Coordinates of C-alpha atoms and ligand atoms in Angstrom, one line a residue:
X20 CA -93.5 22.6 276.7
X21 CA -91.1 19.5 276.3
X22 CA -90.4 15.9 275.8
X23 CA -92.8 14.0 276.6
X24 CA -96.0 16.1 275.6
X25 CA -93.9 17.4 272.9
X26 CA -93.1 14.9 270.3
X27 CA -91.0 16.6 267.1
X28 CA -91.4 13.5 265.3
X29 CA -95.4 13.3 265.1
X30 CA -95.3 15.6 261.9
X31 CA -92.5 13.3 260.4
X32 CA -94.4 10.0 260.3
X33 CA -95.7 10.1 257.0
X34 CA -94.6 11.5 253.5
X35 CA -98.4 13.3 253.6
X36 CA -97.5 14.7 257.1
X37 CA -94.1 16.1 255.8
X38 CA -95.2 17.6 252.6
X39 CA -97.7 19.7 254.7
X40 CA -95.1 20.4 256.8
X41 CA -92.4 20.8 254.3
X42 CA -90.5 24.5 254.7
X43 CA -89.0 25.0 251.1
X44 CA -89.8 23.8 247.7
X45 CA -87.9 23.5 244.7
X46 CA -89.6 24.7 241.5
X47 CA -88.6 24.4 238.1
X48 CA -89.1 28.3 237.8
X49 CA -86.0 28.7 240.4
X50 CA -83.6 26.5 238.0
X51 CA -81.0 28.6 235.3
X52 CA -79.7 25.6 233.1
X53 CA -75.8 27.1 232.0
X54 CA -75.0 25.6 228.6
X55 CA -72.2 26.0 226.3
X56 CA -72.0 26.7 222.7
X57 CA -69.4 25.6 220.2
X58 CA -68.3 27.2 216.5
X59 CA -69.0 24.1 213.7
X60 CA -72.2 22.4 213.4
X61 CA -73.7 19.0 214.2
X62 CA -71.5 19.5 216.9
X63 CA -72.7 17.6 220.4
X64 CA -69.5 16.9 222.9
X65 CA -69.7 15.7 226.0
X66 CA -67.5 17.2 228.8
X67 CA -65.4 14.6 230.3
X68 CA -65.2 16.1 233.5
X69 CA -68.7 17.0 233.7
X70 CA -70.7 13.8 233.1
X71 CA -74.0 14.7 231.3
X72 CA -73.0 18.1 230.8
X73 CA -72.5 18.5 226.0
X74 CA -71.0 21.6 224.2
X75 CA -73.6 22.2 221.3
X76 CA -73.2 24.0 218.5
X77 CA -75.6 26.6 217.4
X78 CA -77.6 24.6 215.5
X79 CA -78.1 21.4 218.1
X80 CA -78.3 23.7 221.0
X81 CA -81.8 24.9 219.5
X82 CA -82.8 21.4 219.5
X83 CA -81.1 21.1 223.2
X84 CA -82.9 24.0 224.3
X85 CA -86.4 22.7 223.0
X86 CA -85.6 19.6 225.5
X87 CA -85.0 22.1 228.1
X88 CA -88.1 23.8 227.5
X89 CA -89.9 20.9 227.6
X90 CA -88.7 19.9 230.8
X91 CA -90.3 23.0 232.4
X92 CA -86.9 25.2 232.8
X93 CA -87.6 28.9 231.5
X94 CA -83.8 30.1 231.7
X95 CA -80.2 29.6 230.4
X96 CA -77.3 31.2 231.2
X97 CA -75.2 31.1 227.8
X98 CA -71.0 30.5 227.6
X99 CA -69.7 31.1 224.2
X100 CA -66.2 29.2 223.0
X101 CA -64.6 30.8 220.5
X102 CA -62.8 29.3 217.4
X103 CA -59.8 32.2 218.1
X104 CA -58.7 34.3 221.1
X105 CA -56.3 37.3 221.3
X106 CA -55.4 39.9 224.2
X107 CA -58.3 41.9 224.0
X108 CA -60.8 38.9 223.6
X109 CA -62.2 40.6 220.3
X110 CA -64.9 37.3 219.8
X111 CA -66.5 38.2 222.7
X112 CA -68.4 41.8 221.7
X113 CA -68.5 41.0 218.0
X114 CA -71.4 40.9 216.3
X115 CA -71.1 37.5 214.6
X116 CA -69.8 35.9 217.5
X117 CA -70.8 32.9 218.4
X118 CA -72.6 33.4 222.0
X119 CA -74.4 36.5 219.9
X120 CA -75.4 33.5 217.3
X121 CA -76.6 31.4 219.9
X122 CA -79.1 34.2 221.1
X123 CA -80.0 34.8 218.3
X124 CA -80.9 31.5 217.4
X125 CA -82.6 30.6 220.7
X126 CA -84.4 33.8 220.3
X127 CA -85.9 32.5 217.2
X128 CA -87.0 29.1 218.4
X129 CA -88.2 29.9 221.7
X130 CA -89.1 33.7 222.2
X131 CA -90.4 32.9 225.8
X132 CA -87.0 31.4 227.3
X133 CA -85.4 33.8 229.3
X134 CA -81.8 34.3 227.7
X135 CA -78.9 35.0 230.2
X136 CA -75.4 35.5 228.9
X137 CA -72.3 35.3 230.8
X138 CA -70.0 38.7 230.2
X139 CA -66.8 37.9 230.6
X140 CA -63.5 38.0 228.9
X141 CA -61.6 34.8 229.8
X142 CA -62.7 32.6 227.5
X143 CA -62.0 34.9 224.5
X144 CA -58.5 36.0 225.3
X145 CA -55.1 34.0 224.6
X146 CA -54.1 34.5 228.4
X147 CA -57.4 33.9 230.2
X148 CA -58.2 36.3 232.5
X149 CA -61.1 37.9 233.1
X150 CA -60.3 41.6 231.7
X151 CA -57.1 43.0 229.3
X152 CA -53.9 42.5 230.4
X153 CA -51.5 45.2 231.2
X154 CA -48.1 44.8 232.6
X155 CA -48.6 41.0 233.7
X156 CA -51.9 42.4 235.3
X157 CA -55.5 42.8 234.7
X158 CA -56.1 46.5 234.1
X159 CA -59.4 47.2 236.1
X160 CA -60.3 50.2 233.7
X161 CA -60.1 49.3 230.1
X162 CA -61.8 45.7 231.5
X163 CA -64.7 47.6 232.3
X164 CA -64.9 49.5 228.5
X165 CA -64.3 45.8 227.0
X166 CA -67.2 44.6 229.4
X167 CA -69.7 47.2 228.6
X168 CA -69.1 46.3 224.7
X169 CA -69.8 42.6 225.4
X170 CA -72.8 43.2 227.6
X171 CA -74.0 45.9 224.5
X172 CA -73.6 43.2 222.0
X173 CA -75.5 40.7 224.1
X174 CA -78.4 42.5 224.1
X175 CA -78.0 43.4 220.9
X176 CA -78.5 40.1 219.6
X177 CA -81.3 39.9 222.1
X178 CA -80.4 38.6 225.5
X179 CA -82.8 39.3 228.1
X180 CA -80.4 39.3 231.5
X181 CA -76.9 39.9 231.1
X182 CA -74.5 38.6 233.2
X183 CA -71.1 39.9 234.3
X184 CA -68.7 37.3 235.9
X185 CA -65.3 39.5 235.7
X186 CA -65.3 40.8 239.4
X187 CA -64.2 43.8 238.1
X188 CA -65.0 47.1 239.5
X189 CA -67.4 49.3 238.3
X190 CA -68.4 47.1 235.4
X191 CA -72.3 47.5 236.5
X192 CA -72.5 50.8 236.2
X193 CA -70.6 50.7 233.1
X194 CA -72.5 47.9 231.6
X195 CA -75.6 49.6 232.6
X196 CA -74.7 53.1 231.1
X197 CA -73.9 51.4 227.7
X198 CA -76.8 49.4 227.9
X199 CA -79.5 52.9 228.7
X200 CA -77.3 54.9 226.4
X201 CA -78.8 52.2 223.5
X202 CA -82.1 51.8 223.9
X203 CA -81.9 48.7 225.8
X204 CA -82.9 50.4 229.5
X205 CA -84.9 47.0 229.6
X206 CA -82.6 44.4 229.8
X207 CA -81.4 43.4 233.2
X208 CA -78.1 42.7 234.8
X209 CA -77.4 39.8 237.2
X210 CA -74.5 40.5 239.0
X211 CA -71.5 37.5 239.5
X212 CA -71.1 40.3 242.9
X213 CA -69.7 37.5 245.4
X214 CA -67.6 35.4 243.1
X215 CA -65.1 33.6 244.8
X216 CA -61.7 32.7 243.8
X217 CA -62.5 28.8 244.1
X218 CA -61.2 25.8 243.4
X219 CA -64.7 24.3 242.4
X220 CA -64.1 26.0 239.1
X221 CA -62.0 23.5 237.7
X222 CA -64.1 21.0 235.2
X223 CA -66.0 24.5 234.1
X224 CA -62.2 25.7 232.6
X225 CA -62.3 22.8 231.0
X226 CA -65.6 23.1 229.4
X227 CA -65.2 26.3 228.3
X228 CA -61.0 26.6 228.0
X229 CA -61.1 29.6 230.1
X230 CA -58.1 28.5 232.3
X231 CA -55.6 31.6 232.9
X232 CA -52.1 31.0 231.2
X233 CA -50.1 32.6 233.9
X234 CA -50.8 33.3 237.5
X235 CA -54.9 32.9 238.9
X236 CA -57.6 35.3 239.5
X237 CA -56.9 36.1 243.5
X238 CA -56.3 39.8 242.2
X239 CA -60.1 40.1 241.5
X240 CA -62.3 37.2 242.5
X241 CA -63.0 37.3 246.6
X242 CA -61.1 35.8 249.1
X243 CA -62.6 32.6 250.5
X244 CA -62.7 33.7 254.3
X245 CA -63.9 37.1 252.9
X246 CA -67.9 37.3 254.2
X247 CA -68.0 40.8 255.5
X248 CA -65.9 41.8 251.8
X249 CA -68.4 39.5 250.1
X250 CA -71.1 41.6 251.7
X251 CA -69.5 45.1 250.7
X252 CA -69.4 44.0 246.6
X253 CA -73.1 43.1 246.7
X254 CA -73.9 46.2 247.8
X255 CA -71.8 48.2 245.8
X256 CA -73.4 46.3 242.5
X257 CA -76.7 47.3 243.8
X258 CA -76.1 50.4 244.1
X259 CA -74.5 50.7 240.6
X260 CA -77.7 49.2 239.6
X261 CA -77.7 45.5 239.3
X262 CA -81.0 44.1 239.3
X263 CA -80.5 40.7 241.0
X264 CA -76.9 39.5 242.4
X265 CA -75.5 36.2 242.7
X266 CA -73.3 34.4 245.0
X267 CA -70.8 32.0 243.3
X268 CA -69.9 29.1 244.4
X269 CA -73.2 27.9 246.2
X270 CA -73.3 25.0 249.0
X271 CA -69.7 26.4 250.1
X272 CA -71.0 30.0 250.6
X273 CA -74.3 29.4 252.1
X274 CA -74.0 31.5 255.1
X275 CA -73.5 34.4 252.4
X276 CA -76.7 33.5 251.0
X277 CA -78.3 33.7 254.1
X278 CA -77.0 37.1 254.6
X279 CA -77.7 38.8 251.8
X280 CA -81.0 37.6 252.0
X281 CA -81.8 39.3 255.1
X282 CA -79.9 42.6 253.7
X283 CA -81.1 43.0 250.3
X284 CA -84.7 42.6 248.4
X285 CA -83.3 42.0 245.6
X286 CA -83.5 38.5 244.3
X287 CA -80.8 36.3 244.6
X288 CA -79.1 33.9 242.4
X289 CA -76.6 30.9 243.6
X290 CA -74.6 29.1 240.9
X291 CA -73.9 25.5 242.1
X292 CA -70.6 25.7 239.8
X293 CA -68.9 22.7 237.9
X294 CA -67.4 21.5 240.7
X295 CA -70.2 21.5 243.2
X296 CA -71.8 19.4 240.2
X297 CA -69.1 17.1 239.5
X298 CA -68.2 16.2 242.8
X299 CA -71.5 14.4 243.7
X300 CA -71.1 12.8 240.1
X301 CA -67.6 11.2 240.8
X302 CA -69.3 10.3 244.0
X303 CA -72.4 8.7 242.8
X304 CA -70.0 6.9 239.6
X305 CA -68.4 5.0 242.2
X306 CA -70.9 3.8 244.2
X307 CA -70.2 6.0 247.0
X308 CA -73.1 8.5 247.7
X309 CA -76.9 8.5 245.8
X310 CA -76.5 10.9 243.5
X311 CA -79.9 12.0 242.8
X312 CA -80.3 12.1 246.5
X313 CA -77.1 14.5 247.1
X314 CA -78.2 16.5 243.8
X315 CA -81.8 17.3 244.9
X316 CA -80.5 18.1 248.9
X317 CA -77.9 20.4 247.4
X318 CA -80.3 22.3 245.7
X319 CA -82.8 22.7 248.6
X320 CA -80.5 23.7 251.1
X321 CA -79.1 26.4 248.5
X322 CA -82.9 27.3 248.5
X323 CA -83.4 27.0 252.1
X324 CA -80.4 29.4 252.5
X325 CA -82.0 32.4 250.6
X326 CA -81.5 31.9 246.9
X327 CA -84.7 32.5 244.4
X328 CA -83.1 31.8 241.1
X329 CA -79.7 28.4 241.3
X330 CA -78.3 28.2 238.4
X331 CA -77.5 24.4 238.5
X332 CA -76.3 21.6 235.1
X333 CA -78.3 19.4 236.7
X334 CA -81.5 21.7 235.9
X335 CA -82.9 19.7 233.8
X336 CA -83.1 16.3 235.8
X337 CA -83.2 17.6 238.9
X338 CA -86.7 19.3 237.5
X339 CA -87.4 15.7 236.0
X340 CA -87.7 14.3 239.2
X341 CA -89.6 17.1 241.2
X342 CA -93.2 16.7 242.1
X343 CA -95.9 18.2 239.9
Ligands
LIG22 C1 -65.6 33.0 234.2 C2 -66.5 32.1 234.8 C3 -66.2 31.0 235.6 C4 -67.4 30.4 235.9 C5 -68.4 31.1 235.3 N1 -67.9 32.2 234.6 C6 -65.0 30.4 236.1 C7 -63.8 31.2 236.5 O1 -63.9 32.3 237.1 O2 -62.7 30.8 236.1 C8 -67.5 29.1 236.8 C9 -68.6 28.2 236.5 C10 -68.4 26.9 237.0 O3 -67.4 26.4 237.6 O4 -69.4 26.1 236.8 N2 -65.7 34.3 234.5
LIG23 ZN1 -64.0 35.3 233.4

């Protein structure tokens, strides 16, 4: 049956028709807010690059993460920036640290927000890469020991999901190992398992100083072109035991999303990443595209493609302006 008896836009003519008819809905329970916390206190710093985006410290993140709360978002994903950084990135798996603060203090405040932690090592070492650095490389092995420790002190301080963002192999497995080998068989990893070596990192570096000092991250992060590779590392995670993979950047990877969502039942997490996010602010600044607009049809179509759980800085209004 075609044009004329069939008429596409009959179910489009009002905005009652096309909620009916509406495929995919956004929910605040899908949105991760990523926030990053700060040694000092009092501390509340906007990132330039980022507009809207703050670095807290521990105490006014508490007070930020009541507001996040209370806009009906049930996750974080927590980056620590540490005061000091050496070549093993000792800040990030020690005990005082300041992302094990943070959970600690979140946990106190607001026991029913689900705490996710990013494990990684760049933003607690002087070169800022991802793992430990051997002979101008990143040594894949004794990465994966530092990782393990990090995700173990994570927990320890009482993060719920943790995180790996390293792209380094084996690090699930590892992470998992240390975490059952301590009591914590309960907490859950989310594996970074189709991080891409992008370019829409940029304002995020920023934020959280993680920019390598020499050379990039092409050694571990995927290729760009790479789908069928992509593919390969999400199932490997899963079979090391991840409980729920993510695909990094989002609206430039969709068609990955939509893949692993036909191939795995686990769920799936996007992360529209700084630049995503920062693009369609520059945008909107100058007058060029409606920002709230591009936002909220971002997020959708990240939805639309497969992802349960986007991890998104603009969480928080985009939930502000979803219907109840
Ligand atoms: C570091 C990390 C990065 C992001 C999350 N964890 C950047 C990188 O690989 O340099 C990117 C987040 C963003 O751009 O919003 N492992
Ligand atoms: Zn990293």
């Amino acid at each position: 049956m075609s044009y004329p008896t069939t008429r596409m836009r009959r179910l489009r003519g009002s905005e009652t028709l096309r909620r009916l008819v509406r495929e995919t809905r956004l929910s605040r329970d899908d949105l991760v807010l990523p926030l990053f916390v700060v040694e000092g206190s009092g501390v509340r710093e906007p990132v330039a690059s980022m507009p809207g985006v703050f670095r807290h410290s521990v105490d006014l993140l508490v007070a930020e993460v009541k507001r996040v709360r209370d806009a009906g978002i049930s996750a974080v994903l927590l980056f620590g920036i540490p005061e000091a950084k050496d070549a093993r990135g000792s800040g990030a798996d020690a005990a005082g640290g300041i992302v094990q603060r943070a959970v600690e203090s979140i946990k106190a405040a607001e026991p029913d927000l689900c705490v996710m932690t990013d494990v990684c090592l760049c933003g607690y070492t002087d070169h800022g890469h991802c793992g430990v650095v051997a002979d101008g490389d990143v040594d894949n092995d004794p990465s994966v020991e530092r990782l393990a420790a990090i995700a173990l002190s994570h927990a320890r301080a009482g993060a719920d999901i943790v995180a790996p963002s390293d792209m380094m192999d084996g690090r699930v497995a590892a992470i998992r190992a240390a975490l059952d080998a301590h009591d914590f068989s309960s907490i859950a990893i989310l594996s970074y398992a189709a991080k891409f070596a992008s370019a829409y990192y940029g304002p995020f570096r920023e934020a959280a100083e993680s920019a390598p000092k020499f050379g990039d991250r092409r050694g571990y992060q995927l290729d760009p072109p790479n789908r069928r590779e992509a593919l390969r590392e999400m199932r490997l995670d899963l079979e090391e035991g991840a409980d729920a993979l993510m695909v990094k950047p989002a609206l430039p990877y969709l068609d990955l999303l939509a893949d692993a969502r036909r191939e795995f039942a686990l769920p799936l997490a996007a992360y529209q990443v700084s630049g995503e996010y920062s693009m369609i602010k520059a945008a909107a600044e100058r007058g060029w595209i409606d920002g709230d607009r591009a936002m909220d049809e971002s997020l959708i179509a990240v939805k639309r493609a497969g992802a349960d759980w986007i991890v998104s800085y603009a969480a928080v209004e985009v939930a502000g302006r979803l219907k109840p």
